[in-house]
PDB file of C-alpha atoms and ligand atoms in Angstrom:
ATOM      1  CA  UNK X   1     -11.625  67.358-136.617  1.00  0.00           C
ATOM      2  CA  UNK X   2     -12.709  65.456-139.938  1.00  0.00           C
ATOM      3  CA  UNK X   3     -10.104  65.070-142.366  1.00  0.00           C
ATOM      4  CA  UNK X   4     -10.151  64.372-146.412  1.00  0.00           C
ATOM      5  CA  UNK X   5      -8.003  63.000-148.463  1.00  0.00           C
ATOM      6  CA  UNK X   6      -8.033  64.144-152.421  1.00  0.00           C
ATOM      7  CA  UNK X   7      -6.525  62.297-154.941  1.00  0.00           C
ATOM      8  CA  UNK X   8      -4.758  64.159-158.061  1.00  0.00           C
ATOM      9  CA  UNK X   9      -4.297  61.831-160.781  1.00  0.00           C
ATOM     10  CA  UNK X  10      -2.372  63.904-163.458  1.00  0.00           C
ATOM     11  CA  UNK X  11       0.176  66.022-162.388  1.00  0.00           C
ATOM     12  CA  UNK X  12      -0.967  68.621-164.737  1.00  0.00           C
ATOM     13  CA  UNK X  13      -4.158  69.365-162.592  1.00  0.00           C
ATOM     14  CA  UNK X  14      -2.213  69.214-159.324  1.00  0.00           C
ATOM     15  CA  UNK X  15      -2.090  73.128-158.881  1.00  0.00           C
ATOM     16  CA  UNK X  16      -6.054  73.060-158.826  1.00  0.00           C
ATOM     17  CA  UNK X  17      -5.811  70.077-156.446  1.00  0.00           C
ATOM     18  CA  UNK X  18      -3.143  71.984-154.144  1.00  0.00           C
ATOM     19  CA  UNK X  19      -5.554  75.125-154.017  1.00  0.00           C
ATOM     20  CA  UNK X  20      -8.745  73.287-152.583  1.00  0.00           C
ATOM     21  CA  UNK X  21      -6.338  71.833-150.131  1.00  0.00           C
ATOM     22  CA  UNK X  22      -5.411  75.280-149.097  1.00  0.00           C
ATOM     23  CA  UNK X  23      -8.488  77.156-149.239  1.00  0.00           C
ATOM     24  CA  UNK X  24      -9.773  74.013-146.608  1.00  0.00           C
ATOM     25  CA  UNK X  25      -7.850  73.314-143.422  1.00  0.00           C
ATOM     26  CA  UNK X  26      -9.715  70.024-143.384  1.00  0.00           C
ATOM     27  CA  UNK X  27      -8.384  68.574-146.814  1.00  0.00           C
ATOM     28  CA  UNK X  28      -5.016  67.290-147.601  1.00  0.00           C
ATOM     29  CA  UNK X  29      -3.993  65.746-151.197  1.00  0.00           C
ATOM     30  CA  UNK X  30      -1.734  63.307-152.881  1.00  0.00           C
ATOM     31  CA  UNK X  31      -0.654  63.422-156.715  1.00  0.00           C
ATOM     32  CA  UNK X  32       0.711  60.929-158.876  1.00  0.00           C
ATOM     33  CA  UNK X  33       0.235  59.727-162.584  1.00  0.00           C
ATOM     34  CA  UNK X  34      -2.813  57.278-162.614  1.00  0.00           C
ATOM     35  CA  UNK X  35      -1.835  54.322-164.760  1.00  0.00           C
ATOM     36  CA  UNK X  36      -4.822  55.114-167.178  1.00  0.00           C
ATOM     37  CA  UNK X  37      -2.954  58.671-167.857  1.00  0.00           C
ATOM     38  CA  UNK X  38       0.337  57.036-168.435  1.00  0.00           C
ATOM     39  CA  UNK X  39       0.882  57.676-171.879  1.00  0.00           C
ATOM     40  CA  UNK X  40       0.119  61.374-171.248  1.00  0.00           C
ATOM     41  CA  UNK X  41       2.702  61.840-168.755  1.00  0.00           C
ATOM     42  CA  UNK X  42       5.324  59.217-169.336  1.00  0.00           C
ATOM     43  CA  UNK X  43       7.891  62.014-168.513  1.00  0.00           C
ATOM     44  CA  UNK X  44       6.932  62.311-165.306  1.00  0.00           C
ATOM     45  CA  UNK X  45      10.201  62.069-162.846  1.00  0.00           C
ATOM     46  CA  UNK X  46      10.940  61.074-159.189  1.00  0.00           C
ATOM     47  CA  UNK X  47      12.256  65.357-159.052  1.00  0.00           C
ATOM     48  CA  UNK X  48       8.863  66.246-160.310  1.00  0.00           C
ATOM     49  CA  UNK X  49       6.866  64.615-157.196  1.00  0.00           C
ATOM     50  CA  UNK X  50       9.491  65.695-154.751  1.00  0.00           C
ATOM     51  CA  UNK X  51       9.337  69.018-155.759  1.00  0.00           C
ATOM     52  CA  UNK X  52       5.008  68.942-155.187  1.00  0.00           C
ATOM     53  CA  UNK X  53       5.895  66.997-151.947  1.00  0.00           C
ATOM     54  CA  UNK X  54       7.241  69.874-150.651  1.00  0.00           C
ATOM     55  CA  UNK X  55       3.994  71.164-149.685  1.00  0.00           C
ATOM     56  CA  UNK X  56       3.148  70.667-146.498  1.00  0.00           C
ATOM     57  CA  UNK X  57      -0.273  69.863-147.286  1.00  0.00           C
ATOM     58  CA  UNK X  58       0.901  66.756-150.021  1.00  0.00           C
ATOM     59  CA  UNK X  59       0.332  63.520-147.627  1.00  0.00           C
ATOM     60  CA  UNK X  60       0.750  60.607-150.228  1.00  0.00           C
ATOM     61  CA  UNK X  61       1.838  59.518-153.951  1.00  0.00           C
ATOM     62  CA  UNK X  62      -0.254  58.364-156.183  1.00  0.00           C
ATOM     63  CA  UNK X  63      -2.480  56.740-157.469  1.00  0.00           C
ATOM     64  CA  UNK X  64       0.284  55.258-159.635  1.00  0.00           C
ATOM     65  CA  UNK X  65       0.561  51.535-160.131  1.00  0.00           C
ATOM     66  CA  UNK X  66      -1.208  48.868-162.744  1.00  0.00           C
ATOM     67  CA  UNK X  67      -4.131  48.537-164.813  1.00  0.00           C
ATOM     68  CA  UNK X  68      -4.401  45.940-167.331  1.00  0.00           C
ATOM     69  CA  UNK X  69      -8.302  46.366-167.311  1.00  0.00           C
ATOM     70  CA  UNK X  70      -8.631  49.259-169.404  1.00  0.00           C
ATOM     71  CA  UNK X  71      -5.203  49.940-170.283  1.00  0.00           C
ATOM     72  CA  UNK X  72      -2.895  46.843-170.744  1.00  0.00           C
ATOM     73  CA  UNK X  73      -1.691  48.456-174.329  1.00  0.00           C
ATOM     74  CA  UNK X  74       0.440  50.905-172.300  1.00  0.00           C
ATOM     75  CA  UNK X  75       1.743  48.343-169.620  1.00  0.00           C
ATOM     76  CA  UNK X  76       5.536  49.132-170.208  1.00  0.00           C
ATOM     77  CA  UNK X  77       4.834  52.992-169.327  1.00  0.00           C
ATOM     78  CA  UNK X  78       2.793  52.136-166.475  1.00  0.00           C
ATOM     79  CA  UNK X  79       5.522  49.966-165.460  1.00  0.00           C
ATOM     80  CA  UNK X  80       8.230  52.666-165.614  1.00  0.00           C
ATOM     81  CA  UNK X  81       6.048  55.464-163.934  1.00  0.00           C
ATOM     82  CA  UNK X  82       5.331  53.184-161.048  1.00  0.00           C
ATOM     83  CA  UNK X  83       9.153  52.482-160.467  1.00  0.00           C
ATOM     84  CA  UNK X  84       9.331  56.637-160.349  1.00  0.00           C
ATOM     85  CA  UNK X  85       6.284  56.876-157.901  1.00  0.00           C
ATOM     86  CA  UNK X  86       7.811  53.901-155.700  1.00  0.00           C
ATOM     87  CA  UNK X  87      11.487  55.847-155.735  1.00  0.00           C
ATOM     88  CA  UNK X  88       9.679  59.074-154.842  1.00  0.00           C
ATOM     89  CA  UNK X  89       7.739  57.542-152.161  1.00  0.00           C
ATOM     90  CA  UNK X  90      10.998  56.247-150.722  1.00  0.00           C
ATOM     91  CA  UNK X  91      13.057  59.585-150.389  1.00  0.00           C
ATOM     92  CA  UNK X  92       9.983  61.277-149.231  1.00  0.00           C
ATOM     93  CA  UNK X  93       8.636  59.220-146.410  1.00  0.00           C
ATOM     94  CA  UNK X  94       5.488  59.459-147.755  1.00  0.00           C
ATOM     95  CA  UNK X  95       3.224  56.455-148.618  1.00  0.00           C
ATOM     96  CA  UNK X  96       2.457  55.357-152.180  1.00  0.00           C
ATOM     97  CA  UNK X  97      -1.456  55.034-153.099  1.00  0.00           C
ATOM     98  CA  UNK X  98      -1.693  52.095-155.364  1.00  0.00           C
ATOM     99  CA  UNK X  99      -4.209  51.456-158.129  1.00  0.00           C
ATOM    100  CA  UNK X 100      -4.249  47.429-159.146  1.00  0.00           C
ATOM    101  CA  UNK X 101      -6.359  45.841-161.733  1.00  0.00           C
ATOM    102  CA  UNK X 102      -5.983  42.549-163.474  1.00  0.00           C
ATOM    103  CA  UNK X 103      -2.713  43.112-162.908  1.00  0.00           C
ATOM    104  CA  UNK X 104      -1.963  40.775-159.644  1.00  0.00           C
ATOM    105  CA  UNK X 105       1.017  38.678-160.359  1.00  0.00           C
ATOM    106  CA  UNK X 106       2.974  41.771-162.028  1.00  0.00           C
ATOM    107  CA  UNK X 107       1.856  43.965-158.844  1.00  0.00           C
ATOM    108  CA  UNK X 108       3.226  41.253-156.469  1.00  0.00           C
ATOM    109  CA  UNK X 109       6.561  41.064-158.208  1.00  0.00           C
ATOM    110  CA  UNK X 110       7.343  44.517-158.394  1.00  0.00           C
ATOM    111  CA  UNK X 111       6.113  45.313-154.775  1.00  0.00           C
ATOM    112  CA  UNK X 112       7.971  42.463-153.522  1.00  0.00           C
ATOM    113  CA  UNK X 113      11.169  43.293-155.616  1.00  0.00           C
ATOM    114  CA  UNK X 114      11.241  46.911-154.660  1.00  0.00           C
ATOM    115  CA  UNK X 115      10.423  46.802-151.356  1.00  0.00           C
ATOM    116  CA  UNK X 116      13.087  44.452-150.912  1.00  0.00           C
ATOM    117  CA  UNK X 117      15.441  47.192-152.252  1.00  0.00           C
ATOM    118  CA  UNK X 118      14.083  49.458-150.088  1.00  0.00           C
ATOM    119  CA  UNK X 119      11.512  49.763-147.893  1.00  0.00           C
ATOM    120  CA  UNK X 120       8.300  52.293-148.066  1.00  0.00           C
ATOM    121  CA  UNK X 121       4.903  52.545-146.716  1.00  0.00           C
ATOM    122  CA  UNK X 122       1.559  51.987-148.849  1.00  0.00           C
ATOM    123  CA  UNK X 123      -1.832  51.325-149.237  1.00  0.00           C
ATOM    124  CA  UNK X 124      -3.865  49.123-152.415  1.00  0.00           C
ATOM    125  CA  UNK X 125      -6.043  51.427-152.766  1.00  0.00           C
ATOM    126  CA  UNK X 126     -10.244  50.435-153.655  1.00  0.00           C
ATOM    127  CA  UNK X 127      -9.136  46.986-153.266  1.00  0.00           C
ATOM    128  CA  UNK X 128     -10.689  44.572-155.664  1.00  0.00           C
ATOM    129  CA  UNK X 129      -7.836  42.073-156.654  1.00  0.00           C
ATOM    130  CA  UNK X 130      -7.425  39.077-155.496  1.00  0.00           C
ATOM    131  CA  UNK X 131      -6.286  37.221-152.246  1.00  0.00           C
ATOM    132  CA  UNK X 132      -2.395  36.466-153.210  1.00  0.00           C
ATOM    133  CA  UNK X 133      -2.013  40.048-154.076  1.00  0.00           C
ATOM    134  CA  UNK X 134      -4.023  40.680-150.542  1.00  0.00           C
ATOM    135  CA  UNK X 135      -1.781  38.433-148.713  1.00  0.00           C
ATOM    136  CA  UNK X 136       1.611  40.027-150.146  1.00  0.00           C
ATOM    137  CA  UNK X 137       0.991  43.629-149.177  1.00  0.00           C
ATOM    138  CA  UNK X 138      -0.191  42.567-145.593  1.00  0.00           C
ATOM    139  CA  UNK X 139       2.786  40.431-145.532  1.00  0.00           C
ATOM    140  CA  UNK X 140       4.887  43.879-146.396  1.00  0.00           C
ATOM    141  CA  UNK X 141       3.067  45.830-143.672  1.00  0.00           C
ATOM    142  CA  UNK X 142       1.032  47.502-146.392  1.00  0.00           C
ATOM    143  CA  UNK X 143      -2.317  48.542-145.778  1.00  0.00           C
ATOM    144  CA  UNK X 144      -6.046  47.722-147.818  1.00  0.00           C
ATOM    145  CA  UNK X 145      -8.001  49.831-148.388  1.00  0.00           C
ATOM    146  CA  UNK X 146     -12.365  49.149-148.955  1.00  0.00           C
ATOM    147  CA  UNK X 147     -14.313  50.958-151.168  1.00  0.00           C
ATOM    148  CA  UNK X 148     -18.284  51.102-151.812  1.00  0.00           C
ATOM    149  CA  UNK X 149     -17.349  47.302-153.583  1.00  0.00           C
ATOM    150  CA  UNK X 150     -17.514  45.959-150.075  1.00  0.00           C
ATOM    151  CA  UNK X 151     -21.188  46.462-150.031  1.00  0.00           C
ATOM    152  CA  UNK X 152     -22.430  45.259-153.050  1.00  0.00           C
ATOM    153  CA  UNK X 153     -24.085  42.410-152.890  1.00  0.00           C
ATOM    154  CA  UNK X 154     -21.912  39.843-155.250  1.00  0.00           C
ATOM    155  CA  UNK X 155     -18.984  41.029-153.546  1.00  0.00           C
ATOM    156  CA  UNK X 156     -19.045  38.427-150.887  1.00  0.00           C
ATOM    157  CA  UNK X 157     -15.327  36.813-152.132  1.00  0.00           C
ATOM    158  CA  UNK X 158     -14.105  40.347-151.425  1.00  0.00           C
ATOM    159  CA  UNK X 159     -15.525  40.221-148.190  1.00  0.00           C
ATOM    160  CA  UNK X 160     -13.747  37.285-147.731  1.00  0.00           C
ATOM    161  CA  UNK X 161     -10.670  38.660-148.438  1.00  0.00           C
ATOM    162  CA  UNK X 162     -10.864  41.731-146.128  1.00  0.00           C
ATOM    163  CA  UNK X 163     -11.664  39.604-143.751  1.00  0.00           C
ATOM    164  CA  UNK X 164      -8.261  38.194-143.481  1.00  0.00           C
ATOM    165  CA  UNK X 165      -6.698  41.416-143.248  1.00  0.00           C
ATOM    166  CA  UNK X 166      -5.237  42.449-140.087  1.00  0.00           C
ATOM    167  CA  UNK X 167      -7.558  45.136-138.655  1.00  0.00           C
ATOM    168  CA  UNK X 168      -4.615  47.519-138.170  1.00  0.00           C
ATOM    169  CA  UNK X 169      -3.759  47.440-141.941  1.00  0.00           C
ATOM    170  CA  UNK X 170      -7.644  48.384-142.962  1.00  0.00           C
ATOM    171  CA  UNK X 171      -8.602  51.773-144.567  1.00  0.00           C
ATOM    172  CA  UNK X 172     -11.635  52.760-145.787  1.00  0.00           C
ATOM    173  CA  UNK X 173     -12.244  55.640-148.871  1.00  0.00           C
ATOM    174  CA  UNK X 174     -14.945  56.562-151.265  1.00  0.00           C
ATOM    175  CA  UNK X 175     -12.829  56.351-154.681  1.00  0.00           C
ATOM    176  CA  UNK X 176     -15.860  59.162-155.412  1.00  0.00           C
ATOM    177  CA  UNK X 177     -17.340  60.053-157.991  1.00  0.00           C
ATOM    178  CA  UNK X 178     -17.387  56.385-158.661  1.00  0.00           C
ATOM    179  CA  UNK X 179     -18.547  53.073-156.798  1.00  0.00           C
ATOM    180  CA  UNK X 180     -21.252  54.622-154.499  1.00  0.00           C
ATOM    181  CA  UNK X 181     -22.003  52.121-151.917  1.00  0.00           C
ATOM    182  CA  UNK X 182     -25.265  50.441-151.365  1.00  0.00           C
ATOM    183  CA  UNK X 183     -27.649  52.227-150.640  1.00  0.00           C
ATOM    184  CA  UNK X 184     -26.623  55.130-152.866  1.00  0.00           C
ATOM    185  CA  UNK X 185     -25.567  52.897-155.751  1.00  0.00           C
ATOM    186  CA  UNK X 186     -25.586  54.342-159.454  1.00  0.00           C
ATOM    187  CA  UNK X 187     -25.473  58.046-157.653  1.00  0.00           C
ATOM    188  CA  UNK X 188     -22.743  60.294-158.054  1.00  0.00           C
ATOM    189  CA  UNK X 189     -19.904  59.315-154.870  1.00  0.00           C
ATOM    190  CA  UNK X 190     -19.124  61.637-152.747  1.00  0.00           C
ATOM    191  CA  UNK X 191     -17.112  61.495-149.340  1.00  0.00           C
ATOM    192  CA  UNK X 192     -20.076  61.950-146.571  1.00  0.00           C
ATOM    193  CA  UNK X 193     -21.023  58.421-148.173  1.00  0.00           C
ATOM    194  CA  UNK X 194     -18.185  56.830-146.513  1.00  0.00           C
ATOM    195  CA  UNK X 195     -20.498  56.173-143.849  1.00  0.00           C
ATOM    196  CA  UNK X 196     -21.700  53.047-145.850  1.00  0.00           C
ATOM    197  CA  UNK X 197     -18.670  51.338-146.321  1.00  0.00           C
ATOM    198  CA  UNK X 198     -17.905  51.782-142.677  1.00  0.00           C
ATOM    199  CA  UNK X 199     -20.771  50.391-141.546  1.00  0.00           C
ATOM    200  CA  UNK X 200     -20.064  47.562-143.828  1.00  0.00           C
ATOM    201  CA  UNK X 201     -16.562  46.990-142.638  1.00  0.00           C
ATOM    202  CA  UNK X 202     -17.844  47.074-138.831  1.00  0.00           C
ATOM    203  CA  UNK X 203     -20.081  44.329-139.970  1.00  0.00           C
ATOM    204  CA  UNK X 204     -17.053  42.512-141.350  1.00  0.00           C
ATOM    205  CA  UNK X 205     -15.504  42.860-138.370  1.00  0.00           C
ATOM    206  CA  UNK X 206     -18.236  42.547-136.085  1.00  0.00           C
ATOM    207  CA  UNK X 207     -17.059  45.771-134.225  1.00  0.00           C
ATOM    208  CA  UNK X 208     -19.835  48.555-133.516  1.00  0.00           C
ATOM    209  CA  UNK X 209     -19.602  51.709-135.940  1.00  0.00           C
ATOM    210  CA  UNK X 210     -17.950  53.950-133.242  1.00  0.00           C
ATOM    211  CA  UNK X 211     -15.192  51.186-132.524  1.00  0.00           C
ATOM    212  CA  UNK X 212     -14.493  50.531-136.628  1.00  0.00           C
ATOM    213  CA  UNK X 213     -14.508  54.285-137.036  1.00  0.00           C
ATOM    214  CA  UNK X 214     -12.219  55.018-134.068  1.00  0.00           C
ATOM    215  CA  UNK X 215      -9.963  51.887-135.959  1.00  0.00           C
ATOM    216  CA  UNK X 216      -9.830  53.282-139.529  1.00  0.00           C
ATOM    217  CA  UNK X 217      -9.313  56.905-138.744  1.00  0.00           C
ATOM    218  CA  UNK X 218      -6.113  55.363-136.226  1.00  0.00           C
ATOM    219  CA  UNK X 219      -4.839  53.438-139.345  1.00  0.00           C
ATOM    220  CA  UNK X 220      -5.350  56.231-141.606  1.00  0.00           C
ATOM    221  CA  UNK X 221      -3.259  59.032-139.136  1.00  0.00           C
ATOM    222  CA  UNK X 222      -0.368  55.868-138.358  1.00  0.00           C
ATOM    223  CA  UNK X 223       0.253  55.740-142.076  1.00  0.00           C
ATOM    224  CA  UNK X 224      -0.644  59.008-143.545  1.00  0.00           C
ATOM    225  CA  UNK X 225       1.984  60.609-141.216  1.00  0.00           C
ATOM    226  CA  UNK X 226       2.211  63.766-142.182  1.00  0.00           C
ATOM    227  CA  UNK X 227      -1.784  64.754-141.478  1.00  0.00           C
ATOM    228  CA  UNK X 228      -1.631  66.939-138.542  1.00  0.00           C
ATOM    229  CA  UNK X 229       1.520  68.632-139.702  1.00  0.00           C
ATOM    230  CA  UNK X 230       3.742  65.674-138.015  1.00  0.00           C
ATOM    231  CA  UNK X 231       6.143  64.742-140.860  1.00  0.00           C
ATOM    232  CA  UNK X 232       8.469  61.708-139.540  1.00  0.00           C
ATOM    233  CA  UNK X 233      10.862  61.770-142.475  1.00  0.00           C
ATOM    234  CA  UNK X 234      11.863  59.189-145.178  1.00  0.00           C
ATOM    235  CA  UNK X 235      10.796  55.613-144.273  1.00  0.00           C
ATOM    236  CA  UNK X 236      14.016  53.151-143.088  1.00  0.00           C
TER     237      UNK X 236
HETATM  238 ZN1   ZN E 301      -7.892  53.611-158.539  1.00  0.00          ZN
END
C-alpha cells in the first residue's frame, strides 16, 4: 500500500489534519510548531505534543527546528520550542522532523548536546544545508531527506552532499505545495511528484528506479515505526 505522511505546522490546526488521516487509511500525520510560527504558538508544551501523540496515526513530532532565513528575530523562541519538541520525541519514541535553514552551527550544537543528554530518532527534512550539518546528522544515525531541490540544475553541491549520506539514511519527500521538482518546476507541488525526486535519487546512487523506491520505502518504515500500527515505544 502507498502511504502518505502529511505534516501539520501549527498545533491550532491539528484537528483538520487528524480528520484527513482518519478518513484515509494510507494517510498518517505529524504535528509540531514550525519555527516560522514560533511567536504564535510559543507556549506549546511537551504535554501538549504527547497528548496528540496518543492518536494512533500520529507518527512523528514536527516540523520543528530553526529558521534564521525568514525569522531570525524569533531565534530564542524557536530554540525554546525546539527543545520542547526534542523532549517530546524522546518521551514518545516518535521521530523528530527537523527544519533547518541558515542555522547550521546552532543546529549542529543543539542536536549534539541534546542527543548526548538522551537519544531520539530524527530526519533532517527537505535538506538544503551544508555538508557539516549533514555529516553531524548522519553520525547520530539521523536520516536526511531529499526534496525537489535535488532536481534543480543549480543544486550540484547539494547532490554532492547527498552522495556522502549512507544509503540506509536517505529519505525522499515532496514538501508540497512548494519546491515542485523538475520537470514540474513552477507548478504547485503534490505527492505524486515525489516520483521525480526518486528518479533523481536513483540516478545519484546509480540504482534503477525500483531499487531506489524500495530502499526509500524501507528507510521510511524503519524510521516511522508507528506506520502500519507498529509502535516500538520510546527510543533507548
Ligand atoms: Zn520545513
